[in-house]
Amino acid sequence: MYRFFSLRKNCPSRWAAPLRRERLYAASCLAFCLLGAWTVRHAAAVHAWLAADGGWPYFSERMLVVHGGASVLQGGLSFGSDVLLVGKPSLLHLADRVLAVVLTLLGVYIEGLVLLCGRLSLPLQALMAGLLCASLAHHFRAKAAIRDQVYHTYVWSHTLWHLGVCASFPIPMTLAIGPRVILGLE
């Protein structure tokens, strides 16, 4: 049974030692730090690009900065919960779940508005929506793997959940705005 407010990681405790050895799984936790750093660094460029044809009343540059900063924090919480303290009770597990839910809802809000009201090309809309939907599907697949106690399915699904959700915003936005602008060459 899934216990949101538990102080334990919601997977079998016998998985603790093997999970600590899964390098890609561990690295995927830190992908949130990369997403956050990218979002904070490029919030002004993203917001300016969205507002280029007369304004963007849906969210501010500051919201992007807050989302980015919280994503950096999420990277640390995720690594602590999913790798360092897996198998041990800790408030970190609860903090990881709470911030993950908040960031997922905020991310879906931001990306949903960009998809519905932004000026992304159809291929970039498909890329953003595809990455976001695939990552959410992997999240639910990871939950099912915990329920069914299928270790390898959990590891890959949880890893792909992290990587997909962290790629769904910066990759399409970099391609839309232009890598030269993002890299500061223009």
mmCIF file of C-alpha atoms in Angstrom:
data_model
loop_
_atom_site.group_PDB
_atom_site.id
_atom_site.type_symbol
_atom_site.label_atom_id
_atom_site.label_comp_id
_atom_site.label_asym_id
_atom_site.label_seq_id
_atom_site.Cartn_x
_atom_site.Cartn_y
_atom_site.Cartn_z
ATOM 1 C CA MET A 1 0.000 0.000 0.000
ATOM 2 C CA TYR A 2 1.295 3.423 -0.949
ATOM 3 C CA ARG A 3 1.815 5.666 2.071
ATOM 4 C CA PHE A 4 2.402 9.246 0.998
ATOM 5 C CA PHE A 5 3.177 10.540 4.494
ATOM 6 C CA SER A 6 5.502 7.680 5.435
ATOM 7 C CA LEU A 7 9.013 8.433 6.644
ATOM 8 C CA ARG A 8 10.250 5.485 4.576
ATOM 9 C CA LYS A 9 10.962 5.109 0.881
ATOM 10 C CA ASN A 10 8.026 3.306 -0.685
ATOM 11 C CA CYS A 11 9.933 0.308 -2.008
ATOM 12 C CA PRO A 12 10.977 -2.958 -0.370
ATOM 13 C CA SER A 13 13.826 -2.425 2.083
ATOM 14 C CA ARG A 14 15.709 -5.371 0.550
ATOM 15 C CA TRP A 15 16.214 -3.159 -2.533
ATOM 16 C CA ALA A 16 18.253 -0.610 -0.537
ATOM 17 C CA ALA A 17 21.738 -2.015 -1.174
ATOM 18 C CA PRO A 18 21.178 -2.800 -4.873
ATOM 19 C CA LEU A 19 19.664 0.658 -5.487
ATOM 20 C CA ARG A 20 22.776 2.329 -4.096
ATOM 21 C CA ARG A 21 24.823 0.546 -6.796
ATOM 22 C CA GLU A 22 22.616 1.667 -9.712
ATOM 23 C CA ARG A 23 24.679 4.506 -11.208
ATOM 24 C CA LEU A 24 22.219 5.775 -13.839
ATOM 25 C CA TYR A 25 19.376 5.570 -11.318
ATOM 26 C CA ALA A 26 21.429 7.652 -8.860
ATOM 27 C CA ALA A 27 22.507 10.135 -11.538
ATOM 28 C CA SER A 28 18.900 10.580 -12.681
ATOM 29 C CA CYS A 29 18.077 12.015 -9.252
ATOM 30 C CA LEU A 30 20.580 14.789 -9.870
ATOM 31 C CA ALA A 31 19.017 15.575 -13.267
ATOM 32 C CA PHE A 32 16.665 17.856 -11.333
ATOM 33 C CA CYS A 33 19.684 19.999 -10.435
ATOM 34 C CA LEU A 34 20.486 20.375 -14.144
ATOM 35 C CA LEU A 35 16.864 21.228 -14.961
ATOM 36 C CA GLY A 36 16.815 23.790 -12.167
ATOM 37 C CA ALA A 37 20.109 25.395 -13.148
ATOM 38 C CA TRP A 38 18.993 25.585 -16.802
ATOM 39 C CA THR A 39 15.633 27.107 -15.845
ATOM 40 C CA VAL A 40 17.120 29.731 -13.512
ATOM 41 C CA ARG A 41 19.852 30.617 -16.023
ATOM 42 C CA HIS A 42 17.479 30.943 -18.984
ATOM 43 C CA ALA A 43 14.257 32.178 -17.326
ATOM 44 C CA ALA A 44 14.610 35.648 -18.853
ATOM 45 C CA ALA A 45 15.258 34.304 -22.368
ATOM 46 C CA VAL A 46 12.373 31.834 -22.129
ATOM 47 C CA HIS A 47 9.966 34.465 -20.829
ATOM 48 C CA ALA A 48 11.089 37.024 -23.440
ATOM 49 C CA TRP A 49 10.619 34.469 -26.223
ATOM 50 C CA LEU A 50 7.130 33.562 -24.975
ATOM 51 C CA ALA A 51 6.188 37.264 -24.691
ATOM 52 C CA ALA A 52 7.706 38.298 -28.037
ATOM 53 C CA ASP A 53 4.392 38.736 -29.814
ATOM 54 C CA GLY A 54 2.704 41.039 -27.339
ATOM 55 C CA GLY A 55 2.944 39.665 -23.834
ATOM 56 C CA TRP A 56 2.691 36.541 -21.805
ATOM 57 C CA PRO A 57 0.072 36.937 -19.050
ATOM 58 C CA TYR A 58 0.146 33.312 -17.888
ATOM 59 C CA PHE A 59 3.206 33.215 -15.649
ATOM 60 C CA SER A 60 6.137 35.460 -14.876
ATOM 61 C CA GLU A 61 9.868 35.093 -15.259
ATOM 62 C CA ARG A 62 9.962 34.894 -11.457
ATOM 63 C CA MET A 63 7.787 31.761 -11.514
ATOM 64 C CA LEU A 64 10.362 30.126 -13.783
ATOM 65 C CA VAL A 65 13.166 31.128 -11.399
ATOM 66 C CA VAL A 66 11.241 29.730 -8.403
ATOM 67 C CA HIS A 67 10.538 26.504 -10.305
ATOM 68 C CA GLY A 68 14.212 26.267 -11.210
ATOM 69 C CA GLY A 69 15.423 26.878 -7.673
ATOM 70 C CA ALA A 70 12.978 24.340 -6.283
ATOM 71 C CA SER A 71 14.150 21.842 -8.920
ATOM 72 C CA VAL A 72 17.738 22.180 -7.687
ATOM 73 C CA LEU A 73 16.487 21.464 -4.159
ATOM 74 C CA GLN A 74 14.491 18.509 -5.517
ATOM 75 C CA GLY A 75 17.668 17.030 -6.984
ATOM 76 C CA GLY A 76 19.250 16.916 -3.550
ATOM 77 C CA LEU A 77 16.107 15.577 -1.881
ATOM 78 C CA SER A 78 15.661 12.936 -4.555
ATOM 79 C CA PHE A 79 19.273 11.756 -4.309
ATOM 80 C CA GLY A 80 19.044 11.638 -0.532
ATOM 81 C CA SER A 81 15.746 9.757 -0.528
ATOM 82 C CA ASP A 82 16.297 7.444 -3.500
ATOM 83 C CA VAL A 83 19.981 6.635 -2.952
ATOM 84 C CA LEU A 84 21.564 7.691 0.343
ATOM 85 C CA LEU A 85 18.729 6.958 2.781
ATOM 86 C CA VAL A 86 16.772 4.266 0.936
ATOM 87 C CA GLY A 87 15.866 1.580 3.469
ATOM 88 C CA LYS A 88 16.126 3.997 6.411
ATOM 89 C CA PRO A 89 13.363 6.140 7.936
ATOM 90 C CA SER A 90 13.834 9.869 7.356
ATOM 91 C CA LEU A 91 11.855 13.076 6.936
ATOM 92 C CA LEU A 92 13.772 13.410 3.674
ATOM 93 C CA HIS A 93 11.506 10.768 2.064
ATOM 94 C CA LEU A 94 8.413 12.801 2.923
ATOM 95 C CA ALA A 95 10.033 16.066 1.792
ATOM 96 C CA ASP A 96 11.045 14.413 -1.493
ATOM 97 C CA ARG A 97 7.482 13.246 -2.178
ATOM 98 C CA VAL A 98 5.851 16.559 -1.214
ATOM 99 C CA LEU A 99 8.184 18.704 -3.320
ATOM 100 C CA ALA A 100 7.968 16.210 -6.203
ATOM 101 C CA VAL A 101 4.171 16.545 -6.262
ATOM 102 C CA VAL A 102 4.319 20.355 -6.088
ATOM 103 C CA LEU A 103 6.954 20.557 -8.840
ATOM 104 C CA THR A 104 5.115 18.075 -11.040
ATOM 105 C CA LEU A 105 1.896 20.091 -10.787
ATOM 106 C CA LEU A 106 3.743 23.362 -11.407
ATOM 107 C CA GLY A 107 5.679 21.820 -14.296
ATOM 108 C CA VAL A 108 2.512 20.471 -15.913
ATOM 109 C CA TYR A 109 0.931 23.935 -15.482
ATOM 110 C CA ILE A 110 3.916 25.695 -17.083
ATOM 111 C CA GLU A 111 4.340 23.198 -19.906
ATOM 112 C CA GLY A 112 0.594 22.979 -20.469
ATOM 113 C CA LEU A 113 0.382 26.744 -20.941
ATOM 114 C CA VAL A 114 3.399 26.723 -23.256
ATOM 115 C CA LEU A 115 1.752 23.946 -25.282
ATOM 116 C CA LEU A 116 -1.684 25.577 -25.394
ATOM 117 C CA CYS A 117 -0.794 29.259 -25.612
ATOM 118 C CA GLY A 118 2.845 29.436 -26.648
ATOM 119 C CA ARG A 119 4.259 29.607 -30.127
ATOM 120 C CA LEU A 120 6.099 26.298 -30.306
ATOM 121 C CA SER A 121 6.111 24.592 -33.682
ATOM 122 C CA LEU A 122 4.040 21.433 -33.986
ATOM 123 C CA PRO A 123 7.116 19.134 -33.869
ATOM 124 C CA LEU A 124 8.353 20.865 -30.692
ATOM 125 C CA GLN A 125 4.879 20.667 -29.164
ATOM 126 C CA ALA A 126 4.901 16.938 -29.910
ATOM 127 C CA LEU A 127 8.373 16.596 -28.385
ATOM 128 C CA MET A 128 7.404 18.459 -25.198
ATOM 129 C CA ALA A 129 4.087 16.648 -24.790
ATOM 130 C CA GLY A 130 5.646 13.290 -25.648
ATOM 131 C CA LEU A 131 8.479 13.636 -23.132
ATOM 132 C CA LEU A 132 6.114 14.843 -20.418
ATOM 133 C CA CYS A 133 3.521 12.111 -21.007
ATOM 134 C CA ALA A 134 6.157 9.372 -21.305
ATOM 135 C CA SER A 135 7.795 10.484 -18.064
ATOM 136 C CA LEU A 136 4.461 10.466 -16.226
ATOM 137 C CA ALA A 137 3.712 6.993 -17.632
ATOM 138 C CA HIS A 138 7.076 5.771 -16.331
ATOM 139 C CA HIS A 139 6.298 7.279 -12.921
ATOM 140 C CA PHE A 140 3.123 5.205 -12.699
ATOM 141 C CA ARG A 141 4.945 2.159 -14.060
ATOM 142 C CA ALA A 142 7.534 2.547 -11.280
ATOM 143 C CA LYS A 143 4.724 2.651 -8.701
ATOM 144 C CA ALA A 144 3.270 -0.558 -10.170
ATOM 145 C CA ALA A 145 6.714 -2.184 -10.046
ATOM 146 C CA ILE A 146 6.913 -1.392 -6.323
ATOM 147 C CA ARG A 147 3.478 -2.926 -5.817
ATOM 148 C CA ASP A 148 4.428 -6.014 -7.855
ATOM 149 C CA GLN A 149 7.967 -6.040 -6.383
ATOM 150 C CA VAL A 150 9.734 -6.134 -9.752
ATOM 151 C CA TYR A 151 13.126 -4.565 -9.055
ATOM 152 C CA HIS A 152 14.516 -3.978 -12.572
ATOM 153 C CA THR A 153 11.247 -2.516 -13.863
ATOM 154 C CA TYR A 154 11.252 -0.134 -10.913
ATOM 155 C CA VAL A 155 14.855 0.952 -11.509
ATOM 156 C CA TRP A 156 14.376 1.670 -15.213
ATOM 157 C CA SER A 157 10.937 3.238 -14.872
ATOM 158 C CA HIS A 158 12.009 5.493 -11.997
ATOM 159 C CA THR A 159 15.153 6.489 -13.911
ATOM 160 C CA LEU A 160 13.178 7.271 -17.085
ATOM 161 C CA TRP A 161 10.618 9.224 -15.018
ATOM 162 C CA HIS A 162 13.392 11.472 -13.716
ATOM 163 C CA LEU A 163 15.169 11.892 -17.056
ATOM 164 C CA GLY A 164 11.982 12.462 -19.064
ATOM 165 C CA VAL A 165 10.444 15.035 -16.755
ATOM 166 C CA CYS A 166 13.778 16.873 -16.559
ATOM 167 C CA ALA A 167 14.134 16.956 -20.361
ATOM 168 C CA SER A 168 10.552 17.854 -21.285
ATOM 169 C CA PHE A 169 10.972 21.621 -20.800
ATOM 170 C CA PRO A 170 14.589 22.602 -21.571
ATOM 171 C CA ILE A 171 15.095 20.556 -24.748
ATOM 172 C CA PRO A 172 12.061 21.852 -26.696
ATOM 173 C CA MET A 173 12.580 25.393 -25.383
ATOM 174 C CA THR A 174 16.278 25.386 -26.355
ATOM 175 C CA LEU A 175 15.357 24.210 -29.840
ATOM 176 C CA ALA A 176 12.579 26.826 -30.108
ATOM 177 C CA ILE A 177 14.566 29.803 -28.858
ATOM 178 C CA GLY A 178 17.711 28.700 -30.595
ATOM 179 C CA PRO A 179 20.849 27.149 -29.160
ATOM 180 C CA ARG A 180 22.873 30.271 -30.066
ATOM 181 C CA VAL A 181 20.614 32.462 -27.899
ATOM 182 C CA ILE A 182 20.690 29.951 -25.036
ATOM 183 C CA LEU A 183 24.489 29.728 -25.233
ATOM 184 C CA GLY A 184 24.729 33.529 -25.179
ATOM 185 C CA LEU A 185 26.207 33.759 -28.686
ATOM 186 C CA GLU A 186 23.472 36.135 -29.905
#
